[in-house]
Amino acid sequence: SYELTQPPSVSVSPGQTARITCSGDALPKQYAYWYQQKPGQAPVLVIHKDNERPAGIPERFSGSSSGATVTLTISGVQAEDEADYYCQSADSSGTYYVFGTGTKVTVL
Amino acid sequence: EVQLVESGGGLVKPGGSLRLSCVASGFTFNNAWMTWVRQAPGKGLEWVGRIKMKSDGGTTDYAAPVKGRFTISRDDSKNTLYLQMNSLKTEDTAVYYCTTRYKLDGFDLWGQGTMVTVSS
């Protein structure tokens, strides 16, 4: 089955930049989406269609794509950004959706 | 208010069945493709399956671990999505969320989740 691979954890000091990668064979063909999830809460969409930011999401969140890897960048990380982050996309046919393995962002 | 509210979770024995519901409000439910996502305790998000809107055929697709055991259906007259879970296994223990693409091309509307525990 199709998989999206993320690093398990990223640690960053306040004000620094966090970058989270997501790799998958179908990413050159399919859009990627990013979700933030805090403990006990439902996920929140922070990036859609590779690099578009929904209304209400801070400008420090951005997305980019290069071949089979997409990246979520959090510039000027704040304590409130500590959370789990998941990429999400579809297989090459667009039929089956998949979530990445998840990355825990720790703000030191 | 635009929202999704899941219900029906609980404790069930291995091999048992359970039906989850997700009631939608505040948007045109019959125009929405609806999706179930689950999250086992301490684990990541897992796509369970999806049902298209009736005008797109109303067809369903499922993740491999649940195919043949779970069935997604919808009642547009009640603005309700269902997940019928049969032959439950301990590894099906999870919080189950319903979600949809409300305004954006991404899952931008989520319910609060309902917990399913499969244990003897």
PDB file of C-alpha atoms in Angstrom:
ATOM      1  CA  SER A   1       0.000   0.000   0.000  1.00  0.00           C
ATOM      2  CA  TYR A   2       1.037   3.588  -0.598  1.00  0.00           C
ATOM      3  CA  GLU A   3       2.955   5.349   2.179  1.00  0.00           C
ATOM      4  CA  LEU A   4       4.007   8.879   3.028  1.00  0.00           C
ATOM      5  CA  THR A   5       7.143   9.128   5.141  1.00  0.00           C
ATOM      6  CA  GLN A   6       7.844  11.894   7.660  1.00  0.00           C
ATOM      7  CA  PRO A   7      10.567  12.288  10.294  1.00  0.00           C
ATOM      8  CA  PRO A   8       9.257  11.225  13.709  1.00  0.00           C
ATOM      9  CA  SER A   9      10.326  14.404  15.449  1.00  0.00           C
ATOM     10  CA  VAL A  10      11.684  17.904  14.938  1.00  0.00           C
ATOM     11  CA  SER A  11      12.967  20.121  17.732  1.00  0.00           C
ATOM     12  CA  VAL A  12      13.339  23.858  17.336  1.00  0.00           C
ATOM     13  CA  SER A  13      13.965  26.888  19.534  1.00  0.00           C
ATOM     14  CA  PRO A  14      11.432  29.710  19.642  1.00  0.00           C
ATOM     15  CA  GLY A  15      11.891  32.119  16.763  1.00  0.00           C
ATOM     16  CA  GLN A  16      13.776  29.584  14.651  1.00  0.00           C
ATOM     17  CA  THR A  17      12.538  27.760  11.552  1.00  0.00           C
ATOM     18  CA  ALA A  18      11.105  24.245  11.566  1.00  0.00           C
ATOM     19  CA  ARG A  19      11.012  22.213   8.375  1.00  0.00           C
ATOM     20  CA  ILE A  20       9.054  18.973   8.102  1.00  0.00           C
ATOM     21  CA  THR A  21       9.441  16.790   5.043  1.00  0.00           C
ATOM     22  CA  CYS A  22       7.017  14.273   3.587  1.00  0.00           C
ATOM     23  CA  SER A  23       8.079  11.819   0.886  1.00  0.00           C
ATOM     24  CA  GLY A  24       5.935   9.673  -1.383  1.00  0.00           C
ATOM     25  CA  ASP A  25       6.147   8.302  -4.896  1.00  0.00           C
ATOM     26  CA  ALA A  26       2.882   9.875  -6.068  1.00  0.00           C
ATOM     27  CA  LEU A  27       3.557  13.360  -4.743  1.00  0.00           C
ATOM     28  CA  PRO A  28       4.679  14.646  -8.159  1.00  0.00           C
ATOM     29  CA  LYS A  29       1.136  13.834  -9.386  1.00  0.00           C
ATOM     30  CA  GLN A  30      -1.031  14.496  -6.344  1.00  0.00           C
ATOM     31  CA  TYR A  31      -1.492  17.546  -4.127  1.00  0.00           C
ATOM     32  CA  ALA A  32      -0.324  17.431  -0.523  1.00  0.00           C
ATOM     33  CA  TYR A  33      -2.101  18.763   2.513  1.00  0.00           C
ATOM     34  CA  TRP A  34      -0.804  19.458   6.012  1.00  0.00           C
ATOM     35  CA  TYR A  35      -2.635  19.139   9.315  1.00  0.00           C
ATOM     36  CA  GLN A  36      -1.751  20.280  12.819  1.00  0.00           C
ATOM     37  CA  GLN A  37      -3.042  18.235  15.733  1.00  0.00           C
ATOM     38  CA  LYS A  38      -2.754  19.155  19.390  1.00  0.00           C
ATOM     39  CA  PRO A  39      -3.425  16.628  22.180  1.00  0.00           C
ATOM     40  CA  GLY A  40      -7.068  15.708  22.556  1.00  0.00           C
ATOM     41  CA  GLN A  41      -8.124  17.788  19.563  1.00  0.00           C
ATOM     42  CA  ALA A  42      -9.195  17.080  16.011  1.00  0.00           C
ATOM     43  CA  PRO A  43      -6.709  17.907  13.248  1.00  0.00           C
ATOM     44  CA  VAL A  44      -6.669  21.380  11.702  1.00  0.00           C
ATOM     45  CA  LEU A  45      -5.819  22.001   8.041  1.00  0.00           C
ATOM     46  CA  VAL A  46      -2.844  24.388   7.833  1.00  0.00           C
ATOM     47  CA  ILE A  47      -1.797  23.984   4.171  1.00  0.00           C
ATOM     48  CA  HIS A  48      -3.804  22.773   1.170  1.00  0.00           C
ATOM     49  CA  LYS A  49      -2.881  22.082  -2.445  1.00  0.00           C
ATOM     50  CA  ASP A  50       0.842  21.946  -1.626  1.00  0.00           C
ATOM     51  CA  ASN A  51       1.320  25.587  -0.696  1.00  0.00           C
ATOM     52  CA  GLU A  52      -1.952  27.396  -0.068  1.00  0.00           C
ATOM     53  CA  ARG A  53      -2.701  28.677   3.401  1.00  0.00           C
ATOM     54  CA  PRO A  54      -6.315  28.705   4.648  1.00  0.00           C
ATOM     55  CA  ALA A  55      -7.765  31.859   6.098  1.00  0.00           C
ATOM     56  CA  GLY A  56      -6.912  32.203   9.760  1.00  0.00           C
ATOM     57  CA  ILE A  57      -3.678  30.223   9.572  1.00  0.00           C
ATOM     58  CA  PRO A  58      -0.670  32.374  10.508  1.00  0.00           C
ATOM     59  CA  GLU A  59       1.654  33.490   7.705  1.00  0.00           C
ATOM     60  CA  ARG A  60       4.561  31.695   9.381  1.00  0.00           C
ATOM     61  CA  PHE A  61       3.144  28.425   7.994  1.00  0.00           C
ATOM     62  CA  SER A  62       4.109  27.704   4.385  1.00  0.00           C
ATOM     63  CA  GLY A  63       4.310  24.706   2.088  1.00  0.00           C
ATOM     64  CA  SER A  64       6.475  23.775  -0.852  1.00  0.00           C
ATOM     65  CA  SER A  65       6.901  20.884  -3.242  1.00  0.00           C
ATOM     66  CA  SER A  66       9.835  19.432  -5.115  1.00  0.00           C
ATOM     67  CA  GLY A  67       9.442  16.155  -6.938  1.00  0.00           C
ATOM     68  CA  ALA A  68       8.508  13.343  -4.571  1.00  0.00           C
ATOM     69  CA  THR A  69       8.966  15.467  -1.446  1.00  0.00           C
ATOM     70  CA  VAL A  70       6.810  18.176   0.058  1.00  0.00           C
ATOM     71  CA  THR A  71       7.845  20.386   2.950  1.00  0.00           C
ATOM     72  CA  LEU A  72       5.973  22.261   5.654  1.00  0.00           C
ATOM     73  CA  THR A  73       7.943  25.229   6.948  1.00  0.00           C
ATOM     74  CA  ILE A  74       7.140  27.065  10.159  1.00  0.00           C
ATOM     75  CA  SER A  75       9.095  30.331  10.254  1.00  0.00           C
ATOM     76  CA  GLY A  76       9.584  32.053  13.570  1.00  0.00           C
ATOM     77  CA  VAL A  77       8.251  29.125  15.580  1.00  0.00           C
ATOM     78  CA  GLN A  78       6.153  29.976  18.609  1.00  0.00           C
ATOM     79  CA  ALA A  79       5.407  27.870  21.672  1.00  0.00           C
ATOM     80  CA  GLU A  80       1.829  27.377  20.480  1.00  0.00           C
ATOM     81  CA  ASP A  81       3.125  25.584  17.367  1.00  0.00           C
ATOM     82  CA  GLU A  82       4.148  22.576  19.451  1.00  0.00           C
ATOM     83  CA  ALA A  83       1.973  19.808  18.042  1.00  0.00           C
ATOM     84  CA  ASP A  84       1.895  16.773  15.782  1.00  0.00           C
ATOM     85  CA  TYR A  85       1.903  17.487  12.052  1.00  0.00           C
ATOM     86  CA  TYR A  86       0.642  15.146   9.333  1.00  0.00           C
ATOM     87  CA  CYS A  87       0.918  15.353   5.575  1.00  0.00           C
ATOM     88  CA  GLN A  88      -1.876  13.812   3.508  1.00  0.00           C
ATOM     89  CA  SER A  89      -2.236  12.982  -0.149  1.00  0.00           C
ATOM     90  CA  ALA A  90      -3.599  10.339  -2.494  1.00  0.00           C
ATOM     91  CA  ASP A  91      -2.184   7.417  -4.428  1.00  0.00           C
ATOM     92  CA  SER A  92      -1.346   7.844  -8.106  1.00  0.00           C
ATOM     93  CA  SER A  93      -4.907   7.012  -9.154  1.00  0.00           C
ATOM     94  CA  GLY A  94      -6.336   9.596  -6.787  1.00  0.00           C
ATOM     95  CA  THR A  95      -8.674   6.971  -5.336  1.00  0.00           C
ATOM     96  CA  TYR A  96      -7.097   6.099  -2.004  1.00  0.00           C
ATOM     97  CA  TYR A  97      -6.073   8.756   0.458  1.00  0.00           C
ATOM     98  CA  VAL A  98      -3.212   8.376   2.882  1.00  0.00           C
ATOM     99  CA  PHE A  99      -1.767  10.247   5.841  1.00  0.00           C
ATOM    100  CA  GLY A 100       1.906  10.556   6.556  1.00  0.00           C
ATOM    101  CA  THR A 101       3.493   8.906   9.564  1.00  0.00           C
ATOM    102  CA  GLY A 102       3.390  12.148  11.533  1.00  0.00           C
ATOM    103  CA  THR A 103       6.011  14.483  12.998  1.00  0.00           C
ATOM    104  CA  LYS A 104       6.059  15.735  16.552  1.00  0.00           C
ATOM    105  CA  VAL A 105       7.320  19.314  16.715  1.00  0.00           C
ATOM    106  CA  THR A 106       8.856  20.240  20.038  1.00  0.00           C
ATOM    107  CA  VAL A 107       9.570  23.871  20.884  1.00  0.00           C
ATOM    108  CA  LEU A 108      12.589  23.929  23.165  1.00  0.00           C
TER     109      LEU A 108
ATOM    110  CA  GLU B   1     -23.392  26.529  12.960  1.00  0.00           C
ATOM    111  CA  VAL B   2     -21.265  24.457  10.614  1.00  0.00           C
ATOM    112  CA  GLN B   3     -20.350  21.237  12.376  1.00  0.00           C
ATOM    113  CA  LEU B   4     -19.995  17.480  12.328  1.00  0.00           C
ATOM    114  CA  VAL B   5     -20.991  15.472  15.393  1.00  0.00           C
ATOM    115  CA  GLU B   6     -20.059  11.811  15.721  1.00  0.00           C
ATOM    116  CA  SER B   7     -21.715   9.311  18.024  1.00  0.00           C
ATOM    117  CA  GLY B   8     -22.042   5.584  18.568  1.00  0.00           C
ATOM    118  CA  GLY B   9     -18.640   4.734  19.957  1.00  0.00           C
ATOM    119  CA  GLY B  10     -18.160   2.378  22.874  1.00  0.00           C
ATOM    120  CA  LEU B  11     -16.740  -0.900  24.091  1.00  0.00           C
ATOM    121  CA  VAL B  12     -17.254  -3.989  21.954  1.00  0.00           C
ATOM    122  CA  LYS B  13     -15.799  -7.493  22.028  1.00  0.00           C
ATOM    123  CA  PRO B  14     -13.581  -8.838  19.252  1.00  0.00           C
ATOM    124  CA  GLY B  15     -15.721 -10.170  16.432  1.00  0.00           C
ATOM    125  CA  GLY B  16     -18.549  -7.812  17.339  1.00  0.00           C
ATOM    126  CA  SER B  17     -20.211  -4.998  15.421  1.00  0.00           C
ATOM    127  CA  LEU B  18     -20.809  -1.313  15.947  1.00  0.00           C
ATOM    128  CA  ARG B  19     -22.371   1.491  13.912  1.00  0.00           C
ATOM    129  CA  LEU B  20     -21.061   5.020  14.118  1.00  0.00           C
ATOM    130  CA  SER B  21     -23.039   8.075  13.039  1.00  0.00           C
ATOM    131  CA  CYS B  22     -21.953  11.548  12.004  1.00  0.00           C
ATOM    132  CA  VAL B  23     -24.593  14.271  11.838  1.00  0.00           C
ATOM    133  CA  ALA B  24     -23.788  17.270   9.676  1.00  0.00           C
ATOM    134  CA  SER B  25     -25.222  20.750  10.003  1.00  0.00           C
ATOM    135  CA  GLY B  26     -24.695  24.191   8.512  1.00  0.00           C
ATOM    136  CA  PHE B  27     -23.753  23.107   5.001  1.00  0.00           C
ATOM    137  CA  THR B  28     -25.240  21.227   2.057  1.00  0.00           C
ATOM    138  CA  PHE B  29     -24.549  17.660   3.137  1.00  0.00           C
ATOM    139  CA  ASN B  30     -25.825  16.035  -0.047  1.00  0.00           C
ATOM    140  CA  ASN B  31     -23.143  17.892  -2.048  1.00  0.00           C
ATOM    141  CA  ALA B  32     -20.282  16.649   0.131  1.00  0.00           C
ATOM    142  CA  TRP B  33     -17.914  13.723  -0.225  1.00  0.00           C
ATOM    143  CA  MET B  34     -17.635  12.378   3.330  1.00  0.00           C
ATOM    144  CA  THR B  35     -14.658  10.606   4.860  1.00  0.00           C
ATOM    145  CA  TRP B  36     -13.877   8.592   7.994  1.00  0.00           C
ATOM    146  CA  VAL B  37     -10.436   8.866   9.581  1.00  0.00           C
ATOM    147  CA  ARG B  38      -9.287   7.014  12.692  1.00  0.00           C
ATOM    148  CA  GLN B  39      -6.491   7.369  15.208  1.00  0.00           C
ATOM    149  CA  ALA B  40      -5.392   4.529  17.464  1.00  0.00           C
ATOM    150  CA  PRO B  41      -4.231   5.554  20.962  1.00  0.00           C
ATOM    151  CA  GLY B  42      -0.841   7.238  20.702  1.00  0.00           C
ATOM    152  CA  LYS B  43      -0.667   6.622  16.965  1.00  0.00           C
ATOM    153  CA  GLY B  44      -1.066   8.617  13.778  1.00  0.00           C
ATOM    154  CA  LEU B  45      -4.031   9.415  11.577  1.00  0.00           C
ATOM    155  CA  GLU B  46      -5.323   6.668   9.279  1.00  0.00           C
ATOM    156  CA  TRP B  47      -7.729   7.156   6.377  1.00  0.00           C
ATOM    157  CA  VAL B  48     -10.558   4.616   6.711  1.00  0.00           C
ATOM    158  CA  GLY B  49     -12.714   5.321   3.684  1.00  0.00           C
ATOM    159  CA  ARG B  50     -14.903   7.722   1.757  1.00  0.00           C
ATOM    160  CA  ILE B  51     -18.337   8.001   0.187  1.00  0.00           C
ATOM    161  CA  LYS B  52     -18.986  10.294  -2.739  1.00  0.00           C
ATOM    162  CA  MET B  53     -22.100  12.412  -3.089  1.00  0.00           C
ATOM    163  CA  LYS B  54     -24.967  10.756  -4.937  1.00  0.00           C
ATOM    164  CA  SER B  55     -24.598  12.946  -8.016  1.00  0.00           C
ATOM    165  CA  ASP B  56     -21.057  11.551  -8.335  1.00  0.00           C
ATOM    166  CA  GLY B  57     -22.371   8.015  -8.022  1.00  0.00           C
ATOM    167  CA  GLY B  58     -22.427   7.680  -4.238  1.00  0.00           C
ATOM    168  CA  THR B  59     -19.637   5.119  -4.449  1.00  0.00           C
ATOM    169  CA  THR B  60     -17.344   4.096  -1.621  1.00  0.00           C
ATOM    170  CA  ASP B  61     -13.642   3.337  -1.266  1.00  0.00           C
ATOM    171  CA  TYR B  62     -11.922   1.769   1.722  1.00  0.00           C
ATOM    172  CA  ALA B  63      -8.448   1.362   3.139  1.00  0.00           C
ATOM    173  CA  ALA B  64      -7.079  -2.161   2.883  1.00  0.00           C
ATOM    174  CA  PRO B  65      -7.227  -2.949   6.654  1.00  0.00           C
ATOM    175  CA  VAL B  66     -11.003  -2.413   6.790  1.00  0.00           C
ATOM    176  CA  LYS B  67     -12.161  -3.434   3.320  1.00  0.00           C
ATOM    177  CA  GLY B  68     -14.783  -6.165   3.512  1.00  0.00           C
ATOM    178  CA  ARG B  69     -15.483  -5.496   7.201  1.00  0.00           C
ATOM    179  CA  PHE B  70     -16.527  -1.825   7.261  1.00  0.00           C
ATOM    180  CA  THR B  71     -19.309  -0.180   5.241  1.00  0.00           C
ATOM    181  CA  ILE B  72     -19.811   3.538   4.777  1.00  0.00           C
ATOM    182  CA  SER B  73     -23.278   4.815   3.925  1.00  0.00           C
ATOM    183  CA  ARG B  74     -25.215   8.068   4.013  1.00  0.00           C
ATOM    184  CA  ASP B  75     -28.760   9.272   4.504  1.00  0.00           C
ATOM    185  CA  ASP B  76     -28.980  12.664   2.850  1.00  0.00           C
ATOM    186  CA  SER B  77     -32.520  13.181   4.175  1.00  0.00           C
ATOM    187  CA  LYS B  78     -31.091  13.062   7.700  1.00  0.00           C
ATOM    188  CA  ASN B  79     -27.764  14.778   6.931  1.00  0.00           C
ATOM    189  CA  THR B  80     -26.120  11.726   8.436  1.00  0.00           C
ATOM    190  CA  LEU B  81     -23.063   9.645   7.585  1.00  0.00           C
ATOM    191  CA  TYR B  82     -22.652   6.124   8.914  1.00  0.00           C
ATOM    192  CA  LEU B  83     -19.819   3.676   9.476  1.00  0.00           C
ATOM    193  CA  GLN B  84     -20.946   0.087   9.989  1.00  0.00           C
ATOM    194  CA  MET B  85     -18.096  -1.889  11.517  1.00  0.00           C
ATOM    195  CA  ASN B  86     -18.287  -5.690  11.545  1.00  0.00           C
ATOM    196  CA  SER B  87     -15.860  -8.432  12.584  1.00  0.00           C
ATOM    197  CA  LEU B  88     -14.074  -5.942  14.793  1.00  0.00           C
ATOM    198  CA  LYS B  89     -10.496  -6.589  15.837  1.00  0.00           C
ATOM    199  CA  THR B  90      -8.488  -5.215  18.753  1.00  0.00           C
ATOM    200  CA  GLU B  91      -6.465  -3.193  16.242  1.00  0.00           C
ATOM    201  CA  ASP B  92      -9.627  -1.285  15.292  1.00  0.00           C
ATOM    202  CA  THR B  93      -9.487   0.436  18.681  1.00  0.00           C
ATOM    203  CA  ALA B  94      -9.273   4.138  17.874  1.00  0.00           C
ATOM    204  CA  VAL B  95     -10.920   7.526  17.888  1.00  0.00           C
ATOM    205  CA  TYR B  96     -13.013   7.741  14.732  1.00  0.00           C
ATOM    206  CA  TYR B  97     -13.451  11.125  13.058  1.00  0.00           C
ATOM    207  CA  CYS B  98     -15.730  12.113  10.220  1.00  0.00           C
ATOM    208  CA  THR B  99     -14.421  14.869   8.004  1.00  0.00           C
ATOM    209  CA  THR B 100     -15.102  16.615   4.721  1.00  0.00           C
ATOM    210  CA  ARG B 101     -13.914  19.275   2.314  1.00  0.00           C
ATOM    211  CA  TYR B 102     -16.181  22.128   3.350  1.00  0.00           C
ATOM    212  CA  LYS B 103     -14.722  25.274   1.766  1.00  0.00           C
ATOM    213  CA  LEU B 104     -11.263  24.201   0.691  1.00  0.00           C
ATOM    214  CA  ASP B 105      -9.561  21.427  -1.231  1.00  0.00           C
ATOM    215  CA  GLY B 106      -8.528  19.637   1.949  1.00  0.00           C
ATOM    216  CA  PHE B 107     -10.212  18.259   5.067  1.00  0.00           C
ATOM    217  CA  ASP B 108     -11.143  21.572   6.629  1.00  0.00           C
ATOM    218  CA  LEU B 109     -14.132  20.419   8.675  1.00  0.00           C
ATOM    219  CA  TRP B 110     -13.805  17.708  11.341  1.00  0.00           C
ATOM    220  CA  GLY B 111     -16.005  16.257  14.028  1.00  0.00           C
ATOM    221  CA  GLN B 112     -14.833  15.879  17.616  1.00  0.00           C
ATOM    222  CA  GLY B 113     -14.371  12.135  17.233  1.00  0.00           C
ATOM    223  CA  THR B 114     -15.904   9.116  18.939  1.00  0.00           C
ATOM    224  CA  MET B 115     -13.896   6.432  20.737  1.00  0.00           C
ATOM    225  CA  VAL B 116     -14.217   2.778  19.804  1.00  0.00           C
ATOM    226  CA  THR B 117     -12.590   0.189  22.064  1.00  0.00           C
ATOM    227  CA  VAL B 118     -12.403  -3.427  20.960  1.00  0.00           C
ATOM    228  CA  SER B 119     -11.496  -5.618  23.890  1.00  0.00           C
ATOM    229  CA  SER B 120     -12.579  -8.807  25.586  1.00  0.00           C
TER     230      SER B 120
END
